[in-house]
């Protein structure tokens, strides 16, 4: 039987929703157990959240001052030690997971499997390639630990209501001295996190300027939504790159995605293909975005958005 270790992603004492989605993927294996590992300087609050995820067997906490900041080179040796006895080690396919899990795989001497979207068996998985235009079946060796990232856009959050025991563990791992935390540069926003938001409004090249992007923020605020952007808008300097949605940005799966002034390049569509409802607003009726949109509105966004906002 499979035994799965899920590495929790957290920030400022709060568990990231990607962890519950990773647990959901682990449940698809019907494993013997699913344990969640929380590595932090003070893991108590995060562990309490993780213990409430349905399907979790046990929460393992590793308290170490060095874990105060999520550095892959610091966390990986500890995760590699924790992996002993587990058949699978999963992390979310977020910036955190993409940074950490390859390091864990290298320390264990195995190949990493990326972006798991379906489980065909304990060692057989499907994942997207070619910007999501094709799906490939990957088979991992059954005689070694499977280290993988889970495509969070393909999995729902596991339910709450669990009551897993929390166990503090000690890990004897040599931590590197060549990597250390210097500082964190991050944008501050009162809006929902783009990666986990249920509603997202994104603007593209058609918005026209940094100043015009205010109309996108206004609609998002009315909807209680996060704000995203196409790569064209980011490259044009309308907004910072942490807002980019798409193949080279964030892959998201909100319940509602509103694309404003976005033509719909394949790289952008890759990032939103799992959204529940896609609404497109564009003055070009031939824009590719309309081919994937559930609801399309052709017209001038500077006229339509104020009307929509007023109606809301």
C-alpha positions as YAML, in Angstrom:
chain: A
units: angstrom
residues:
- id: 1
  name: UNK
  ca: [0.00, 0.00, 0.00]
- id: 2
  name: UNK
  ca: [1.09, 3.57, -0.68]
- id: 3
  name: UNK
  ca: [2.09, 5.96, 2.08]
- id: 4
  name: UNK
  ca: [2.07, 9.62, 1.05]
- id: 5
  name: UNK
  ca: [3.91, 12.53, 2.63]
- id: 6
  name: UNK
  ca: [2.53, 15.96, 1.66]
- id: 7
  name: UNK
  ca: [4.76, 18.98, 2.22]
- id: 8
  name: UNK
  ca: [2.66, 21.88, 3.52]
- id: 9
  name: UNK
  ca: [2.99, 25.32, 1.95]
- id: 10
  name: UNK
  ca: [2.39, 28.18, 4.36]
- id: 11
  name: UNK
  ca: [3.19, 31.84, 4.90]
- id: 12
  name: UNK
  ca: [2.89, 34.07, 7.96]
- id: 13
  name: UNK
  ca: [1.44, 31.26, 10.05]
- id: 14
  name: UNK
  ca: [-1.35, 30.44, 7.58]
- id: 15
  name: UNK
  ca: [-1.73, 27.31, 5.50]
- id: 16
  name: UNK
  ca: [-1.90, 27.83, 1.73]
- id: 17
  name: UNK
  ca: [-4.96, 26.35, 0.01]
- id: 18
  name: UNK
  ca: [-2.59, 24.51, -2.34]
- id: 19
  name: UNK
  ca: [-1.86, 22.08, 0.49]
- id: 20
  name: UNK
  ca: [-5.49, 20.91, 0.68]
- id: 21
  name: UNK
  ca: [-5.47, 20.43, -3.10]
- id: 22
  name: UNK
  ca: [-2.32, 18.34, -2.84]
- id: 23
  name: UNK
  ca: [-4.01, 16.21, -0.19]
- id: 24
  name: UNK
  ca: [-6.94, 15.78, -2.58]
- id: 25
  name: UNK
  ca: [-4.54, 14.44, -5.21]
- id: 26
  name: UNK
  ca: [-3.00, 12.08, -2.66]
- id: 27
  name: UNK
  ca: [-6.47, 10.75, -1.78]
- id: 28
  name: UNK
  ca: [-6.89, 9.66, -5.42]
- id: 29
  name: UNK
  ca: [-4.21, 7.03, -4.80]
- id: 30
  name: UNK
  ca: [-6.34, 5.44, -2.03]
- id: 31
  name: UNK
  ca: [-3.20, 5.18, 0.09]
- id: 32
  name: UNK
  ca: [-2.72, 3.52, 3.44]
- id: 33
  name: UNK
  ca: [-1.95, 6.92, 4.99]
- id: 34
  name: UNK
  ca: [-1.53, 10.60, 4.12]
- id: 35
  name: UNK
  ca: [0.76, 12.53, 6.43]
- id: 36
  name: UNK
  ca: [1.36, 16.29, 6.17]
- id: 37
  name: UNK
  ca: [4.75, 17.74, 7.10]
- id: 38
  name: UNK
  ca: [4.92, 21.31, 8.40]
- id: 39
  name: UNK
  ca: [8.41, 22.81, 8.52]
- id: 40
  name: UNK
  ca: [8.58, 26.19, 10.28]
- id: 41
  name: UNK
  ca: [10.20, 28.10, 13.10]
- id: 42
  name: UNK
  ca: [6.93, 27.75, 15.02]
- id: 43
  name: UNK
  ca: [4.67, 25.25, 13.22]
- id: 44
  name: UNK
  ca: [1.85, 25.07, 15.79]
- id: 45
  name: UNK
  ca: [-0.74, 27.31, 14.05]
- id: 46
  name: UNK
  ca: [-0.13, 25.85, 10.59]
- id: 47
  name: UNK
  ca: [-0.21, 22.30, 11.96]
- id: 48
  name: UNK
  ca: [-3.57, 22.98, 13.61]
- id: 49
  name: UNK
  ca: [-4.99, 24.03, 10.23]
- id: 50
  name: UNK
  ca: [-3.46, 21.03, 8.45]
- id: 51
  name: UNK
  ca: [-4.92, 18.62, 11.02]
- id: 52
  name: UNK
  ca: [-8.43, 19.74, 10.03]
- id: 53
  name: UNK
  ca: [-8.05, 18.61, 6.41]
- id: 54
  name: UNK
  ca: [-10.18, 15.52, 5.80]
- id: 55
  name: UNK
  ca: [-8.17, 12.44, 4.91]
- id: 56
  name: UNK
  ca: [-5.00, 13.45, 6.73]
- id: 57
  name: UNK
  ca: [-3.72, 10.65, 8.95]
- id: 58
  name: UNK
  ca: [-1.12, 12.60, 10.90]
- id: 59
  name: UNK
  ca: [0.62, 15.98, 10.89]
- id: 60
  name: UNK
  ca: [4.38, 15.99, 11.43]
- id: 61
  name: UNK
  ca: [5.96, 19.22, 12.66]
- id: 62
  name: UNK
  ca: [9.62, 20.15, 12.34]
- id: 63
  name: UNK
  ca: [10.42, 23.22, 14.42]
- id: 64
  name: UNK
  ca: [13.69, 24.90, 13.50]
- id: 65
  name: UNK
  ca: [14.65, 28.58, 13.45]
- id: 66
  name: UNK
  ca: [16.24, 27.95, 10.05]
- id: 67
  name: UNK
  ca: [12.76, 27.15, 8.68]
- id: 68
  name: UNK
  ca: [11.45, 30.64, 9.39]
- id: 69
  name: UNK
  ca: [11.71, 31.37, 5.66]
- id: 70
  name: UNK
  ca: [10.88, 28.81, 2.97]
- id: 71
  name: UNK
  ca: [14.25, 28.29, 1.30]
- id: 72
  name: UNK
  ca: [14.37, 25.15, -0.83]
- id: 73
  name: UNK
  ca: [18.03, 24.45, -0.04]
- id: 74
  name: UNK
  ca: [17.31, 24.57, 3.70]
- id: 75
  name: UNK
  ca: [14.03, 22.62, 3.66]
- id: 76
  name: UNK
  ca: [15.07, 19.92, 1.16]
- id: 77
  name: UNK
  ca: [17.60, 18.05, 3.36]
- id: 78
  name: UNK
  ca: [14.98, 17.86, 6.12]
- id: 79
  name: UNK
  ca: [12.23, 16.67, 3.75]
- id: 80
  name: UNK
  ca: [14.59, 14.05, 2.31]
- id: 81
  name: UNK
  ca: [15.11, 12.66, 5.82]
- id: 82
  name: UNK
  ca: [11.35, 12.72, 6.52]
- id: 83
  name: UNK
  ca: [10.73, 10.82, 3.26]
- id: 84
  name: UNK
  ca: [12.12, 7.58, 4.71]
- id: 85
  name: UNK
  ca: [9.32, 5.02, 4.80]
- id: 86
  name: UNK
  ca: [7.04, 6.85, 2.38]
- id: 87
  name: UNK
  ca: [6.27, 5.64, -1.14]
- id: 88
  name: UNK
  ca: [5.27, 9.12, -2.38]
- id: 89
  name: UNK
  ca: [6.33, 12.67, -1.47]
- id: 90
  name: UNK
  ca: [4.02, 15.33, -2.92]
- id: 91
  name: UNK
  ca: [4.25, 19.12, -3.03]
- id: 92
  name: UNK
  ca: [2.03, 21.66, -4.79]
- id: 93
  name: UNK
  ca: [3.05, 22.84, -8.25]
- id: 94
  name: UNK
  ca: [3.32, 26.42, -7.03]
- id: 95
  name: UNK
  ca: [6.41, 28.60, -6.84]
- id: 96
  name: UNK
  ca: [7.11, 26.97, -3.46]
- id: 97
  name: UNK
  ca: [6.76, 23.41, -4.73]
- id: 98
  name: UNK
  ca: [8.57, 23.98, -8.01]
- id: 99
  name: UNK
  ca: [11.50, 25.33, -6.02]
- id: 100
  name: UNK
  ca: [11.58, 22.68, -3.31]
- id: 101
  name: UNK
  ca: [10.62, 19.34, -4.84]
- id: 102
  name: UNK
  ca: [13.43, 19.09, -7.46]
- id: 103
  name: UNK
  ca: [15.93, 19.55, -4.62]
- id: 104
  name: UNK
  ca: [14.24, 16.76, -2.64]
- id: 105
  name: UNK
  ca: [14.28, 14.46, -5.69]
- id: 106
  name: UNK
  ca: [17.97, 15.16, -6.28]
- id: 107
  name: UNK
  ca: [18.85, 14.33, -2.66]
- id: 108
  name: UNK
  ca: [16.88, 11.06, -2.91]
- id: 109
  name: UNK
  ca: [18.48, 10.24, -6.26]
- id: 110
  name: UNK
  ca: [15.20, 9.95, -8.16]
- id: 111
  name: UNK
  ca: [13.54, 11.77, -11.04]
- id: 112
  name: UNK
  ca: [10.77, 14.23, -10.20]
- id: 113
  name: UNK
  ca: [7.35, 13.94, -11.84]
- id: 114
  name: UNK
  ca: [5.80, 17.36, -12.48]
- id: 115
  name: UNK
  ca: [2.25, 18.70, -12.61]
- id: 116
  name: UNK
  ca: [0.22, 15.59, -11.77]
- id: 117
  name: UNK
  ca: [-3.30, 16.12, -13.04]
- id: 118
  name: UNK
  ca: [-4.78, 12.58, -12.79]
- id: 119
  name: UNK
  ca: [-3.77, 9.36, -11.07]
- id: 120
  name: UNK
  ca: [-3.94, 6.26, -13.28]
- id: 121
  name: UNK
  ca: [-2.38, 4.10, -10.59]
- id: 122
  name: UNK
  ca: [0.12, 4.34, -7.73]
- id: 123
  name: UNK
  ca: [3.00, 4.83, -10.17]
- id: 124
  name: UNK
  ca: [1.20, 5.96, -13.34]
- id: 125
  name: UNK
  ca: [0.13, 9.58, -13.81]
- id: 126
  name: UNK
  ca: [-1.05, 12.03, -16.44]
- id: 127
  name: UNK
  ca: [0.43, 15.49, -16.84]
- id: 128
  name: UNK
  ca: [0.17, 18.28, -19.45]
- id: 129
  name: UNK
  ca: [2.89, 19.09, -21.97]
- id: 130
  name: UNK
  ca: [3.21, 21.58, -24.85]
- id: 131
  name: UNK
  ca: [1.43, 24.33, -22.92]
- id: 132
  name: UNK
  ca: [-1.46, 21.99, -22.14]
- id: 133
  name: UNK
  ca: [-2.08, 21.06, -25.78]
- id: 134
  name: UNK
  ca: [-1.24, 17.43, -25.09]
- id: 135
  name: UNK
  ca: [-1.52, 15.12, -22.10]
- id: 136
  name: UNK
  ca: [1.22, 12.56, -21.50]
- id: 137
  name: UNK
  ca: [1.09, 9.42, -19.37]
- id: 138
  name: UNK
  ca: [4.15, 9.00, -17.15]
- id: 139
  name: UNK
  ca: [5.11, 5.81, -15.33]
- id: 140
  name: UNK
  ca: [7.49, 6.10, -12.38]
- id: 141
  name: UNK
  ca: [9.65, 3.19, -11.18]
- id: 142
  name: UNK
  ca: [7.82, 1.21, -8.52]
- id: 143
  name: UNK
  ca: [11.02, 0.42, -6.62]
- id: 144
  name: UNK
  ca: [11.83, 4.00, -5.60]
- id: 145
  name: UNK
  ca: [10.17, 6.95, -3.90]
- id: 146
  name: UNK
  ca: [7.92, 9.03, -6.15]
- id: 147
  name: UNK
  ca: [8.69, 12.73, -5.72]
- id: 148
  name: UNK
  ca: [6.12, 14.85, -7.53]
- id: 149
  name: UNK
  ca: [4.43, 18.21, -7.80]
- id: 150
  name: UNK
  ca: [0.64, 18.35, -8.05]
- id: 151
  name: UNK
  ca: [-1.05, 20.62, -10.58]
- id: 152
  name: UNK
  ca: [-3.29, 22.43, -8.11]
- id: 153
  name: UNK
  ca: [-5.57, 23.79, -10.84]
- id: 154
  name: UNK
  ca: [-6.65, 20.20, -11.59]
- id: 155
  name: UNK
  ca: [-7.70, 19.26, -8.05]
- id: 156
  name: UNK
  ca: [-10.34, 20.60, -5.65]
- id: 157
  name: UNK
  ca: [-9.48, 21.46, -2.07]
- id: 158
  name: UNK
  ca: [-9.93, 18.49, 0.24]
- id: 159
  name: UNK
  ca: [-12.80, 18.96, 2.68]
- id: 160
  name: UNK
  ca: [-12.33, 20.14, 6.23]
- id: 161
  name: UNK
  ca: [-13.62, 18.36, 9.29]
- id: 162
  name: UNK
  ca: [-10.61, 16.19, 10.01]
- id: 163
  name: UNK
  ca: [-8.96, 15.85, 13.40]
- id: 164
  name: UNK
  ca: [-5.54, 14.35, 12.73]
- id: 165
  name: UNK
  ca: [-3.04, 14.06, 15.56]
- id: 166
  name: UNK
  ca: [-0.04, 16.40, 15.51]
- id: 167
  name: UNK
  ca: [3.36, 14.88, 16.21]
- id: 168
  name: UNK
  ca: [6.57, 16.84, 16.71]
- id: 169
  name: UNK
  ca: [9.54, 15.14, 15.07]
- id: 170
  name: UNK
  ca: [13.26, 15.79, 15.20]
- id: 171
  name: UNK
  ca: [15.22, 15.69, 11.95]
- id: 172
  name: UNK
  ca: [18.98, 15.21, 11.91]
- id: 173
  name: UNK
  ca: [19.94, 16.88, 8.64]
- id: 174
  name: UNK
  ca: [22.97, 18.92, 7.66]
- id: 175
  name: UNK
  ca: [21.74, 22.31, 6.51]
- id: 176
  name: UNK
  ca: [23.73, 24.28, 3.94]
- id: 177
  name: UNK
  ca: [25.66, 27.40, 4.92]
- id: 178
  name: UNK
  ca: [25.94, 28.82, 1.41]
- id: 179
  name: UNK
  ca: [22.21, 29.71, 1.18]
- id: 180
  name: UNK
  ca: [20.64, 32.17, 3.57]
- id: 181
  name: UNK
  ca: [17.64, 34.46, 3.68]
- id: 182
  name: UNK
  ca: [18.43, 38.10, 2.88]
- id: 183
  name: UNK
  ca: [15.04, 39.69, 2.37]
- id: 184
  name: UNK
  ca: [11.63, 39.36, 0.81]
- id: 185
  name: UNK
  ca: [10.33, 41.74, -1.83]
- id: 186
  name: UNK
  ca: [6.60, 41.20, -2.28]
- id: 187
  name: UNK
  ca: [3.68, 43.30, -3.40]
- id: 188
  name: UNK
  ca: [1.10, 44.12, -0.72]
- id: 189
  name: UNK
  ca: [-2.59, 43.93, -1.52]
- id: 190
  name: UNK
  ca: [-5.87, 43.76, 0.35]
- id: 191
  name: UNK
  ca: [-7.35, 41.76, -2.51]
- id: 192
  name: UNK
  ca: [-7.53, 37.93, -2.47]
- id: 193
  name: UNK
  ca: [-4.42, 35.94, -3.39]
- id: 194
  name: UNK
  ca: [-4.34, 35.37, -7.15]
- id: 195
  name: UNK
  ca: [-3.33, 31.72, -6.89]
- id: 196
  name: UNK
  ca: [-6.19, 30.69, -4.60]
- id: 197
  name: UNK
  ca: [-8.93, 33.27, -5.34]
- id: 198
  name: UNK
  ca: [-12.41, 32.04, -6.28]
- id: 199
  name: UNK
  ca: [-12.89, 35.04, -8.60]
- id: 200
  name: UNK
  ca: [-10.28, 36.70, -10.81]
- id: 201
  name: UNK
  ca: [-10.46, 39.71, -13.14]
- id: 202
  name: UNK
  ca: [-7.55, 40.03, -15.59]
- id: 203
  name: UNK
  ca: [-6.57, 42.80, -17.96]
- id: 204
  name: UNK
  ca: [-4.60, 42.57, -21.16]
- id: 205
  name: UNK
  ca: [-2.92, 44.72, -23.77]
- id: 206
  name: UNK
  ca: [-6.30, 46.17, -24.71]
- id: 207
  name: UNK
  ca: [-6.48, 48.06, -21.39]
- id: 208
  name: UNK
  ca: [-3.93, 50.42, -22.93]
- id: 209
  name: UNK
  ca: [-1.91, 51.81, -20.02]
- id: 210
  name: UNK
  ca: [-0.93, 51.59, -16.37]
- id: 211
  name: UNK
  ca: [-3.41, 54.35, -15.53]
- id: 212
  name: UNK
  ca: [-6.24, 52.62, -17.39]
- id: 213
  name: UNK
  ca: [-5.70, 49.48, -15.30]
- id: 214
  name: UNK
  ca: [-7.62, 51.26, -12.54]
- id: 215
  name: UNK
  ca: [-10.81, 50.19, -14.32]
- id: 216
  name: UNK
  ca: [-9.79, 46.54, -13.83]
- id: 217
  name: UNK
  ca: [-9.13, 47.10, -10.12]
- id: 218
  name: UNK
  ca: [-12.52, 48.80, -9.73]
- id: 219
  name: UNK
  ca: [-14.41, 45.85, -11.25]
- id: 220
  name: UNK
  ca: [-12.39, 43.38, -9.18]
- id: 221
  name: UNK
  ca: [-13.23, 45.26, -5.99]
- id: 222
  name: UNK
  ca: [-16.93, 45.11, -6.84]
- id: 223
  name: UNK
  ca: [-16.66, 41.34, -7.32]
- id: 224
  name: UNK
  ca: [-14.37, 40.74, -4.36]
- id: 225
  name: UNK
  ca: [-11.91, 39.30, -6.87]
- id: 226
  name: UNK
  ca: [-8.15, 39.00, -7.28]
- id: 227
  name: UNK
  ca: [-6.52, 40.86, -10.17]
- id: 228
  name: UNK
  ca: [-4.43, 39.21, -12.87]
- id: 229
  name: UNK
  ca: [-2.91, 40.19, -16.19]
- id: 230
  name: UNK
  ca: [-1.76, 38.75, -19.47]
- id: 231
  name: UNK
  ca: [1.93, 38.62, -20.30]
- id: 232
  name: UNK
  ca: [1.43, 41.40, -22.86]
- id: 233
  name: UNK
  ca: [0.10, 43.70, -20.11]
- id: 234
  name: UNK
  ca: [3.01, 42.82, -17.82]
- id: 235
  name: UNK
  ca: [5.60, 43.31, -20.56]
- id: 236
  name: UNK
  ca: [4.04, 46.69, -21.38]
- id: 237
  name: UNK
  ca: [4.51, 47.76, -17.76]
- id: 238
  name: UNK
  ca: [0.82, 48.02, -16.88]
- id: 239
  name: UNK
  ca: [1.28, 45.84, -13.77]
- id: 240
  name: UNK
  ca: [3.95, 43.82, -11.92]
- id: 241
  name: UNK
  ca: [4.93, 40.33, -13.06]
- id: 242
  name: UNK
  ca: [3.50, 38.61, -9.96]
- id: 243
  name: UNK
  ca: [0.08, 39.32, -11.49]
- id: 244
  name: UNK
  ca: [0.82, 37.40, -14.69]
- id: 245
  name: UNK
  ca: [-1.52, 34.53, -15.52]
- id: 246
  name: UNK
  ca: [-0.49, 31.87, -18.01]
- id: 247
  name: UNK
  ca: [2.15, 29.34, -18.92]
- id: 248
  name: UNK
  ca: [5.02, 31.56, -17.75]
- id: 249
  name: UNK
  ca: [3.00, 33.06, -14.89]
- id: 250
  name: UNK
  ca: [0.43, 31.56, -12.51]
- id: 251
  name: UNK
  ca: [-1.80, 28.65, -13.48]
- id: 252
  name: UNK
  ca: [-5.12, 29.19, -11.74]
- id: 253
  name: UNK
  ca: [-8.57, 27.60, -11.51]
- id: 254
  name: UNK
  ca: [-11.04, 30.13, -10.06]
- id: 255
  name: UNK
  ca: [-14.78, 29.62, -10.14]
- id: 256
  name: UNK
  ca: [-15.10, 32.82, -12.20]
- id: 257
  name: UNK
  ca: [-12.48, 34.26, -14.56]
- id: 258
  name: UNK
  ca: [-13.13, 37.58, -16.31]
- id: 259
  name: UNK
  ca: [-10.69, 38.36, -19.16]
- id: 260
  name: UNK
  ca: [-10.78, 42.02, -20.18]
- id: 261
  name: UNK
  ca: [-8.95, 43.19, -23.30]
- id: 262
  name: UNK
  ca: [-7.12, 39.85, -23.56]
- id: 263
  name: UNK
  ca: [-6.88, 38.33, -27.04]
- id: 264
  name: UNK
  ca: [-6.24, 34.80, -25.77]
- id: 265
  name: UNK
  ca: [-2.77, 33.59, -26.76]
- id: 266
  name: UNK
  ca: [-2.29, 29.86, -26.12]
- id: 267
  name: UNK
  ca: [0.17, 30.63, -23.31]
- id: 268
  name: UNK
  ca: [-2.52, 32.59, -21.46]
- id: 269
  name: UNK
  ca: [-5.23, 29.99, -22.08]
- id: 270
  name: UNK
  ca: [-2.97, 27.36, -20.52]
- id: 271
  name: UNK
  ca: [-3.19, 29.23, -17.24]
- id: 272
  name: UNK
  ca: [-7.01, 29.43, -17.12]
- id: 273
  name: UNK
  ca: [-8.24, 26.24, -18.84]
- id: 274
  name: UNK
  ca: [-9.52, 24.77, -15.56]
- id: 275
  name: UNK
  ca: [-11.54, 27.85, -14.55]
- id: 276
  name: UNK
  ca: [-15.22, 27.20, -13.80]
- id: 277
  name: UNK
  ca: [-16.76, 30.02, -15.85]
- id: 278
  name: UNK
  ca: [-14.75, 32.17, -18.26]
- id: 279
  name: UNK
  ca: [-16.12, 35.58, -19.26]
- id: 280
  name: UNK
  ca: [-14.40, 37.45, -22.10]
- id: 281
  name: UNK
  ca: [-14.78, 41.16, -22.90]
- id: 282
  name: UNK
  ca: [-13.03, 42.28, -26.08]
- id: 283
  name: UNK
  ca: [-13.79, 44.61, -28.98]
- id: 284
  name: UNK
  ca: [-12.38, 42.07, -31.48]
- id: 285
  name: UNK
  ca: [-15.09, 39.51, -32.18]
- id: 286
  name: UNK
  ca: [-12.47, 37.21, -33.75]
- id: 287
  name: UNK
  ca: [-10.23, 37.13, -30.67]
- id: 288
  name: UNK
  ca: [-9.22, 33.53, -29.75]
- id: 289
  name: UNK
  ca: [-10.39, 34.09, -26.15]
- id: 290
  name: UNK
  ca: [-13.99, 33.77, -27.35]
- id: 291
  name: UNK
  ca: [-13.33, 30.17, -28.41]
- id: 292
  name: UNK
  ca: [-12.90, 29.11, -24.78]
- id: 293
  name: UNK
  ca: [-15.19, 31.65, -23.10]
- id: 294
  name: UNK
  ca: [-18.49, 30.51, -21.58]
- id: 295
  name: UNK
  ca: [-19.79, 34.07, -21.88]
- id: 296
  name: UNK
  ca: [-18.50, 36.58, -24.44]
- id: 297
  name: UNK
  ca: [-19.19, 40.29, -24.73]
- id: 298
  name: UNK
  ca: [-17.96, 42.17, -27.80]
- id: 299
  name: UNK
  ca: [-17.48, 45.87, -27.29]
- id: 300
  name: UNK
  ca: [-15.37, 48.71, -25.92]
- id: 301
  name: UNK
  ca: [-14.20, 47.75, -22.43]
- id: 302
  name: UNK
  ca: [-14.07, 51.42, -21.36]
- id: 303
  name: UNK
  ca: [-17.80, 51.66, -22.00]
- id: 304
  name: UNK
  ca: [-18.83, 48.18, -20.89]
- id: 305
  name: UNK
  ca: [-16.93, 47.92, -17.60]
- id: 306
  name: UNK
  ca: [-18.45, 51.06, -16.01]
- id: 307
  name: UNK
  ca: [-21.90, 49.80, -17.02]
- id: 308
  name: UNK
  ca: [-21.16, 46.37, -15.54]
- id: 309
  name: UNK
  ca: [-19.77, 47.92, -12.38]
- id: 310
  name: UNK
  ca: [-22.86, 50.11, -11.99]
- id: 311
  name: UNK
  ca: [-25.12, 47.09, -12.42]
- id: 312
  name: UNK
  ca: [-23.19, 45.19, -9.77]
...
